[in-house]
Amino acid sequence: MLYMTKNHHGGDVYGRSMALDFSANVNPLGTPQSVLDAVRDVLPQMHRYPDPYCRELVQAIARHENVPPAFILCGSGAAELIYAYCQAVRPRRAVEPAPTFSEYSLALGQTGCTVTRWSLRQENQFDLGHDFTDFVRRTHPDVVFLCTPNNPTGRLVPPQVLSELAELCRRQGIRLFVDECFLDLTEHGRSLTGLLAENPGLFILKAFTKSYGMAGVRLGYGLSADAGLLHSMSQAVQPWNVSSLAQVAGVAALRDQAFLQRTRQVIAAERPWLTAALRGLGFQVCDSHANYLLFHGPQGLHTALLDRGIAIRSCCDYYGLGPGWYRVAVRLHEENEALAAALAGAVGRK
């Protein structure tokens, strides 16, 4: 648990009563019923230790990702794997775009790593371009951290940039960490799993948190052809880090691909609606490929909405952003309407 430490993320709705949570980018449909049923059925087995090798879950992930089981390491959420990766690699110099997910630099900071940031520009929709590859070539770090779609911008890294960067890193012996935790909720996202076998320096991060509405379960996995890396990462966490409930939930979730398809349909319909609603209120909105939107508006919006029982994510603590930047999840239509109405009231619009 956090102890005398600031929470850097959304989803903290426990300190006060919240009617709607737009601060966490979880699946708007919630958790699949099949997952809830599977967890309920395994409750009588809670007296047993979980499988320390996650055998059934690893086999299910291998089938889902079309990779060998030896390429898979499961963890208690994506965050645990980020920290385990940094402890295992212990790079001296790392490169990441800005803004991006804050946990990379926090984990790297624990190893004494120097983080160099490549600033993404608002006028370019915060997109990552070929100039980033040139920057990596010049700086030659030990590791590059990427998130696609990026958090908090929601922008996919263009496929040609991903391919170019992966090839550069392979040739120059630079490790490449790619966070694909939101990729399954996009319509046109491209995974790099097909490059794992030929590029042992590539590590791909995945999670059940967002795609299957399982944030409270804590379940993620990493993919890599570098067995030595995965072994070192496993040594950085305790042996029963993935609970029995999480393992059963993950297996059940991977069997329910129709759930993901329904989710993508909801997001594809609601994201443009919410984008238009935010722009109609005069906010600057970044076009998103994901299930969340980054926008700029008056300072203090997140505080004003808390008084209305609605949580949104203030992005003032992201490198490259600042006060007035916010991120909201794309949720069901009635919830999105409630958010738009609350925002209109907060800025004095009818």
Coordinates of N, CA, C and O in Angstrom, one line a residue, residues 214-348:
M214 N -10.5 -5.3 -14.8 CA -10.0 -6.1 -13.6 C -9.0 -5.4 -12.8 O -8.1 -6.0 -12.2
A215 N -9.2 -4.0 -12.7 CA -8.2 -3.2 -11.9 C -8.0 -3.7 -10.5 O -6.9 -3.7 -9.9
G216 N -9.1 -4.1 -9.9 CA -9.0 -4.6 -8.5 C -8.4 -5.9 -8.3 O -8.0 -6.3 -7.1
V217 N -8.2 -6.7 -9.3 CA -7.6 -8.0 -9.2 C -6.1 -8.0 -9.3 O -5.4 -8.8 -8.7
R218 N -5.6 -7.0 -10.1 CA -4.1 -6.8 -10.3 C -3.5 -8.0 -11.0 O -3.1 -9.0 -10.5
L219 N -3.5 -7.9 -12.4 CA -3.0 -9.0 -13.2 C -2.4 -8.4 -14.5 O -3.1 -7.7 -15.2
G220 N -1.2 -8.7 -14.7 CA -0.5 -8.2 -16.0 C 0.5 -9.3 -16.4 O 0.7 -10.3 -15.7
Y221 N 1.1 -9.1 -17.6 CA 2.1 -10.1 -18.0 C 3.0 -9.4 -19.0 O 2.7 -8.4 -19.7
G222 N 4.3 -9.9 -19.0 CA 5.3 -9.4 -19.9 C 5.7 -10.4 -20.9 O 5.6 -11.6 -20.6
L223 N 6.1 -10.0 -22.1 CA 6.5 -10.9 -23.2 C 7.9 -10.6 -23.6 O 8.2 -9.4 -23.9
S224 N 8.7 -11.6 -23.7 CA 10.1 -11.4 -24.1 C 10.7 -12.7 -24.5 O 10.4 -13.8 -23.9
A225 N 11.6 -12.7 -25.5 CA 12.4 -13.9 -25.9 C 13.6 -14.0 -25.0 O 14.4 -15.0 -25.2
D226 N 13.9 -13.1 -24.1 CA 15.1 -13.1 -23.3 C 14.8 -13.8 -22.0 O 14.3 -13.2 -21.0
A227 N 15.1 -15.1 -22.0 CA 14.8 -15.9 -20.8 C 15.5 -15.4 -19.5 O 15.0 -15.5 -18.4
G228 N 16.7 -14.9 -19.8 CA 17.5 -14.4 -18.7 C 16.9 -13.2 -18.0 O 16.9 -13.0 -16.8
L229 N 16.3 -12.3 -18.9 CA 15.6 -11.1 -18.3 C 14.4 -11.6 -17.5 O 14.2 -11.1 -16.4
L230 N 13.6 -12.5 -18.1 CA 12.4 -12.9 -17.3 C 12.7 -13.6 -16.0 O 12.0 -13.4 -15.0
H231 N 13.8 -14.3 -16.0 CA 14.3 -15.0 -14.8 C 14.7 -13.9 -13.8 O 14.3 -14.0 -12.6
S232 N 15.4 -12.9 -14.2 CA 15.9 -11.9 -13.3 C 14.7 -11.1 -12.7 O 14.6 -10.7 -11.6
M233 N 13.7 -10.8 -13.6 CA 12.5 -10.1 -13.2 C 11.7 -10.9 -12.1 O 11.2 -10.4 -11.2
S234 N 11.7 -12.2 -12.4 CA 10.9 -13.1 -11.4 C 11.6 -13.1 -10.0 O 11.0 -13.3 -9.0
Q235 N 12.9 -12.9 -10.0 CA 13.7 -12.8 -8.8 C 13.4 -11.5 -8.0 O 13.7 -11.4 -6.8
A236 N 12.8 -10.5 -8.7 CA 12.6 -9.2 -8.1 C 11.3 -9.1 -7.4 O 10.9 -8.1 -6.8
V237 N 10.4 -10.2 -7.5 CA 9.1 -10.2 -6.8 C 9.0 -11.5 -6.0 O 9.8 -12.4 -6.2
Q238 N 8.0 -11.5 -5.1 CA 7.8 -12.7 -4.2 C 7.2 -13.8 -5.0 O 6.5 -13.5 -6.0
P239 N 7.4 -15.1 -4.6 CA 7.0 -16.2 -5.5 C 5.5 -16.4 -5.7 O 5.1 -17.0 -6.7
W240 N 4.6 -15.9 -4.8 CA 3.2 -16.0 -4.9 C 2.5 -14.7 -5.2 O 1.5 -14.3 -4.7
N241 N 3.2 -14.0 -6.2 CA 2.7 -12.6 -6.4 C 1.4 -12.6 -7.2 O 0.7 -11.5 -7.2
V242 N 1.0 -13.6 -7.9 CA -0.2 -13.7 -8.7 C -1.2 -14.6 -8.0 O -1.0 -15.8 -7.9
S243 N -2.2 -14.0 -7.4 CA -3.2 -14.7 -6.6 C -4.0 -15.8 -7.4 O -4.1 -15.7 -8.6
S244 N -4.5 -16.7 -6.7 CA -5.4 -17.8 -7.4 C -6.6 -17.1 -8.0 O -6.9 -17.5 -9.2
L245 N -7.1 -16.1 -7.4 CA -8.3 -15.4 -8.0 C -7.9 -14.7 -9.3 O -8.6 -14.7 -10.3
A246 N -6.7 -14.1 -9.3 CA -6.2 -13.4 -10.5 C -6.0 -14.4 -11.6 O -6.3 -14.1 -12.8
Q247 N -5.4 -15.5 -11.3 CA -5.1 -16.5 -12.3 C -6.3 -17.1 -13.0 O -6.4 -17.1 -14.2
V248 N -7.3 -17.4 -12.2 CA -8.6 -17.9 -12.7 C -9.3 -16.8 -13.5 O -9.9 -17.1 -14.6
A249 N -9.3 -15.6 -13.0 CA -9.9 -14.5 -13.7 C -9.3 -14.3 -15.1 O -10.0 -14.0 -16.1
G250 N -7.9 -14.4 -15.2 CA -7.2 -14.2 -16.4 C -7.6 -15.2 -17.5 O -7.8 -14.9 -18.6
V251 N -7.6 -16.5 -17.0 CA -8.0 -17.6 -17.9 C -9.4 -17.4 -18.5 O -9.7 -17.5 -19.7
A252 N -10.3 -17.0 -17.6 CA -11.7 -16.8 -18.0 C -11.8 -15.6 -19.0 O -12.6 -15.6 -20.0
A253 N -11.1 -14.5 -18.7 CA -11.2 -13.4 -19.5 C -10.7 -13.7 -21.0 O -11.3 -13.2 -21.9
L254 N -9.6 -14.4 -21.1 CA -9.1 -14.7 -22.4 C -10.0 -15.6 -23.3 O -9.9 -15.6 -24.5
R255 N -10.9 -16.3 -22.6 CA -11.9 -17.1 -23.3 C -13.1 -16.2 -23.9 O -13.9 -16.7 -24.6
D256 N -13.2 -15.0 -23.4 CA -14.3 -14.1 -23.7 C -13.9 -13.0 -24.7 O -14.0 -11.8 -24.3
Q257 N -13.5 -13.3 -25.9 CA -13.1 -12.3 -26.8 C -14.3 -11.5 -27.4 O -14.1 -10.4 -27.8
A258 N -15.5 -12.1 -27.3 CA -16.7 -11.3 -27.7 C -16.9 -10.1 -26.9 O -17.4 -9.0 -27.3
F259 N -16.5 -10.2 -25.6 CA -16.6 -9.0 -24.7 C -15.7 -7.9 -25.2 O -16.1 -6.7 -25.1
L260 N -14.5 -8.2 -25.6 CA -13.6 -7.1 -26.1 C -14.2 -6.5 -27.4 O -14.1 -5.2 -27.6
Q261 N -14.8 -7.3 -28.2 CA -15.4 -6.7 -29.4 C -16.5 -5.8 -29.1 O -16.7 -4.7 -29.7
R262 N -17.4 -6.2 -28.2 CA -18.5 -5.3 -27.7 C -17.9 -4.0 -27.2 O -18.4 -2.9 -27.4
T263 N -16.8 -4.1 -26.4 CA -16.2 -2.9 -25.8 C -15.7 -2.0 -26.9 O -15.9 -0.7 -26.8
R264 N -15.0 -2.5 -27.9 CA -14.5 -1.6 -28.9 C -15.6 -0.9 -29.7 O -15.5 0.3 -30.1
Q265 N -16.7 -1.6 -29.8 CA -17.9 -0.9 -30.5 C -18.4 0.2 -29.7 O -18.8 1.3 -30.2
V266 N -18.5 0.0 -28.4 CA -19.0 1.1 -27.5 C -18.0 2.3 -27.5 O -18.4 3.5 -27.7
I267 N -16.7 2.0 -27.4 CA -15.7 3.1 -27.4 C -15.7 3.8 -28.8 O -15.7 5.1 -28.8
A268 N -15.8 3.1 -29.9 CA -15.8 3.7 -31.2 C -17.0 4.7 -31.4 O -16.9 5.7 -32.1
A269 N -18.1 4.4 -30.7 CA -19.3 5.2 -30.8 C -19.2 6.4 -29.8 O -19.6 7.5 -30.2
E270 N -18.8 6.1 -28.6 CA -18.8 7.2 -27.6 C -17.6 8.1 -27.6 O -17.8 9.3 -27.2
R271 N -16.5 7.7 -28.1 CA -15.3 8.6 -28.1 C -15.6 9.8 -28.9 O -15.3 11.0 -28.5
P272 N -16.1 9.7 -30.2 CA -16.3 11.0 -31.0 C -17.4 11.8 -30.3 O -17.4 13.0 -30.4
W273 N -18.4 11.2 -29.7 CA -19.5 12.0 -29.1 C -18.9 12.8 -27.9 O -19.2 14.0 -27.8
L274 N -18.1 12.2 -27.1 CA -17.5 12.9 -26.0 C -16.5 13.9 -26.4 O -16.4 15.0 -25.9
T275 N -15.7 13.6 -27.5 CA -14.8 14.6 -28.0 C -15.5 15.8 -28.5 O -15.1 17.0 -28.2
A276 N -16.6 15.7 -29.2 CA -17.4 16.8 -29.7 C -18.0 17.6 -28.5 O -18.1 18.8 -28.5
A277 N -18.5 16.9 -27.5 CA -19.1 17.5 -26.3 C -18.0 18.4 -25.6 O -18.3 19.5 -25.2
L278 N -16.8 17.9 -25.5 CA -15.8 18.7 -24.8 C -15.4 19.9 -25.6 O -15.2 21.0 -25.1
R279 N -15.3 19.7 -26.9 CA -14.9 20.8 -27.8 C -16.1 21.8 -27.8 O -15.8 23.1 -27.9
G280 N -17.3 21.4 -27.7 CA -18.4 22.3 -27.7 C -18.4 23.2 -26.4 O -19.0 24.3 -26.4
L281 N -17.7 22.8 -25.4 CA -17.5 23.6 -24.2 C -16.3 24.5 -24.3 O -16.0 25.2 -23.3
G282 N -15.6 24.5 -25.4 CA -14.5 25.3 -25.6 C -13.1 24.7 -25.2 O -12.1 25.4 -25.2
F283 N -13.1 23.4 -24.9 CA -11.8 22.8 -24.5 C -11.0 22.4 -25.7 O -11.6 22.0 -26.7
Q284 N -9.7 22.4 -25.6 CA -8.8 21.8 -26.6 C -8.7 20.3 -26.3 O -8.3 19.9 -25.2
V285 N -9.1 19.5 -27.3 CA -9.1 18.0 -27.1 C -8.2 17.4 -28.1 O -8.2 17.7 -29.3
C286 N -7.3 16.5 -27.6 CA -6.4 15.7 -28.4 C -7.2 14.5 -29.0 O -7.8 13.7 -28.3
D287 N -7.2 14.4 -30.3 CA -7.8 13.2 -31.0 C -7.2 12.0 -30.5 O -6.0 11.8 -30.4
S288 N -8.0 11.0 -30.1 CA -7.5 9.8 -29.4 C -7.9 8.6 -30.2 O -8.9 8.5 -30.9
H289 N -7.0 7.5 -30.1 CA -7.3 6.2 -30.6 C -7.7 5.3 -29.5 O -8.0 4.1 -29.7
A290 N -7.7 5.7 -28.2 CA -7.9 4.9 -27.1 C -9.3 5.1 -26.4 O -10.1 5.8 -26.9
N291 N -9.4 4.6 -25.2 CA -10.7 4.7 -24.5 C -10.6 5.9 -23.4 O -11.2 5.8 -22.4
Y292 N -9.8 6.9 -23.8 CA -9.7 8.1 -22.9 C -9.3 9.3 -23.8 O -8.8 9.1 -24.9
L293 N -9.5 10.4 -23.2 CA -9.3 11.7 -23.9 C -8.5 12.6 -23.1 O -8.7 12.8 -21.9
L294 N -7.5 13.3 -23.7 CA -6.7 14.3 -23.1 C -7.2 15.7 -23.5 O -7.4 15.9 -24.7
F295 N -7.5 16.6 -22.6 CA -8.0 17.9 -23.0 C -7.5 19.0 -22.1 O -7.0 18.7 -21.0
H296 N -7.5 20.2 -22.6 CA -7.1 21.4 -21.8 C -8.3 22.3 -21.6 O -9.1 22.6 -22.5
G297 N -8.4 22.7 -20.4 CA -9.5 23.6 -20.0 C -9.1 24.5 -18.8 O -7.9 24.6 -18.5
P298 N -10.0 25.1 -18.2 CA -9.7 26.0 -17.1 C -9.1 25.3 -15.9 O -9.4 24.1 -15.7
Q299 N -8.2 25.9 -15.2 CA -7.6 25.3 -14.0 C -8.6 25.1 -13.0 O -9.6 25.9 -12.8
G300 N -8.5 24.0 -12.2 CA -9.4 23.7 -11.1 C -10.6 22.9 -11.5 O -11.5 22.7 -10.6
L301 N -10.7 22.5 -12.7 CA -11.9 21.7 -13.1 C -12.0 20.4 -12.3 O -13.2 20.0 -12.0
H302 N -10.9 19.7 -12.1 CA -11.0 18.4 -11.4 C -11.6 18.6 -10.0 O -12.3 17.8 -9.5
T303 N -11.2 19.8 -9.3 CA -11.7 20.1 -8.0 C -13.2 20.4 -8.0 O -13.9 19.9 -7.2
A304 N -13.5 21.2 -9.0 CA -15.0 21.6 -9.1 C -15.8 20.3 -9.3 O -17.0 20.2 -8.8
L305 N -15.3 19.4 -10.1 CA -16.1 18.2 -10.4 C -16.2 17.2 -9.2 O -17.2 16.5 -9.0
L306 N -15.2 17.2 -8.3 CA -15.2 16.4 -7.1 C -16.4 16.8 -6.3 O -17.1 16.0 -5.6
D307 N -16.7 18.1 -6.2 CA -17.8 18.6 -5.5 C -19.2 18.2 -6.0 O -20.2 18.2 -5.4
R308 N -19.1 17.7 -7.3 CA -20.3 17.2 -8.0 C -20.3 15.7 -8.0 O -21.2 15.0 -8.7
G309 N -19.4 15.0 -7.3 CA -19.3 13.6 -7.2 C -18.7 12.9 -8.4 O -19.0 11.7 -8.7
I310 N -17.9 13.6 -9.2 CA -17.3 13.1 -10.4 C -15.8 13.3 -10.3 O -15.3 14.4 -10.0
A311 N -15.1 12.2 -10.6 CA -13.6 12.2 -10.6 C -13.1 12.2 -12.0 O -13.5 11.4 -12.8
I312 N -12.2 13.1 -12.3 CA -11.4 13.1 -13.5 C -9.9 13.2 -13.2 O -9.6 13.5 -12.0
R313 N -9.1 12.9 -14.1 CA -7.6 12.9 -13.8 C -7.0 14.2 -14.2 O -7.0 14.6 -15.3
S314 N -6.5 14.9 -13.2 CA -5.6 16.1 -13.4 C -4.3 15.6 -13.9 O -3.7 14.7 -13.4
C315 N -3.8 16.2 -15.0 CA -2.5 15.8 -15.6 C -1.4 16.8 -15.4 O -0.5 16.8 -16.1
C316 N -1.6 17.6 -14.4 CA -0.6 18.7 -14.1 C 0.7 18.1 -13.7 O 1.8 18.8 -13.8
D317 N 0.8 16.8 -13.3 CA 2.0 16.2 -12.8 C 2.7 15.4 -13.9 O 3.8 14.9 -13.7
Y318 N 2.2 15.4 -15.1 CA 2.9 14.8 -16.3 C 3.9 15.7 -16.8 O 3.7 16.9 -17.0
Y319 N 5.1 15.1 -17.1 CA 6.2 15.9 -17.8 C 5.6 16.3 -19.1 O 5.1 15.4 -19.9
G320 N 5.8 17.5 -19.5 CA 5.3 18.0 -20.8 C 3.9 18.6 -20.8 O 3.5 19.1 -21.8
L321 N 3.2 18.5 -19.7 CA 1.9 19.1 -19.6 C 1.9 20.1 -18.5 O 2.9 20.8 -18.4
G322 N 0.9 20.2 -17.7 CA 0.9 21.2 -16.6 C -0.5 21.6 -16.2 O -1.5 20.9 -16.6
P323 N -0.7 22.6 -15.4 CA -2.1 23.0 -15.0 C -3.0 23.2 -16.1 O -2.7 23.8 -17.2
G324 N -4.3 22.7 -16.0 CA -5.3 22.9 -17.0 C -5.4 21.7 -17.9 O -6.3 21.7 -18.8
W325 N -4.5 20.7 -17.8 CA -4.6 19.5 -18.6 C -5.3 18.4 -17.8 O -5.0 18.2 -16.6
Y326 N -6.2 17.7 -18.5 CA -7.0 16.7 -17.8 C -7.2 15.5 -18.7 O -7.1 15.6 -20.0
R327 N -7.4 14.3 -18.1 CA -7.7 13.1 -18.9 C -9.0 12.5 -18.3 O -9.2 12.4 -17.1
V328 N -9.9 12.1 -19.3 CA -11.2 11.5 -18.9 C -11.3 10.2 -19.6 O -11.0 10.1 -20.8
A329 N -11.9 9.2 -19.0 CA -12.2 7.9 -19.6 C -13.4 8.1 -20.5 O -14.3 8.9 -20.3
V330 N -13.5 7.3 -21.5 CA -14.7 7.2 -22.3 C -15.6 6.1 -21.7 O -15.2 4.9 -21.6
R331 N -16.8 6.5 -21.3 CA -17.6 5.5 -20.6 C -19.0 5.3 -21.3 O -19.0 5.7 -22.5
L332 N -20.0 4.8 -20.7 CA -21.3 4.6 -21.4 C -21.9 5.9 -21.6 O -21.6 6.9 -21.0
H333 N -22.9 5.9 -22.6 CA -23.4 7.2 -23.0 C -24.0 8.0 -21.9 O -23.8 9.2 -21.8
E334 N -24.8 7.4 -21.1 CA -25.5 8.2 -20.0 C -24.5 8.8 -19.1 O -24.6 9.9 -18.6
E335 N -23.4 8.1 -18.8 CA -22.3 8.6 -18.0 C -21.6 9.7 -18.7 O -21.2 10.7 -18.0
N336 N -21.3 9.6 -19.9 CA -20.7 10.6 -20.7 C -21.5 11.9 -20.7 O -21.0 13.0 -20.7
E337 N -22.8 11.7 -20.9 CA -23.7 12.8 -20.8 C -23.7 13.5 -19.5 O -23.7 14.8 -19.4
A338 N -23.6 12.8 -18.4 CA -23.5 13.3 -17.1 C -22.2 14.1 -16.9 O -22.2 15.2 -16.3
L339 N -21.1 13.6 -17.4 CA -19.9 14.3 -17.3 C -20.0 15.6 -18.1 O -19.5 16.7 -17.6
A340 N -20.5 15.6 -19.3 CA -20.6 16.8 -20.1 C -21.5 17.9 -19.4 O -21.1 19.1 -19.4
A341 N -22.6 17.4 -18.8 CA -23.4 18.4 -18.1 C -22.7 19.0 -16.9 O -22.8 20.2 -16.6
A342 N -22.0 18.1 -16.2 CA -21.3 18.6 -15.0 C -20.2 19.6 -15.4 O -19.9 20.6 -14.7
L343 N -19.5 19.3 -16.5 CA -18.4 20.2 -17.0 C -19.1 21.6 -17.4 O -18.5 22.6 -17.2
A344 N -20.2 21.5 -18.1 CA -20.9 22.7 -18.5 C -21.3 23.5 -17.3 O -21.1 24.8 -17.3
G345 N -21.8 22.9 -16.3 CA -22.1 23.6 -15.1 C -20.9 24.2 -14.4 O -20.9 25.4 -13.9
A346 N -19.7 23.5 -14.4 CA -18.5 24.0 -13.8 C -17.9 25.2 -14.5 O -17.3 26.1 -13.9
V347 N -18.2 25.3 -15.8 CA -17.6 26.5 -16.6 C -18.7 27.5 -16.9 O -18.5 28.4 -17.6
G348 N -19.9 27.3 -16.3 CA -20.9 28.3 -16.5 C -21.6 28.3 -17.8 O -22.1 29.3 -18.3

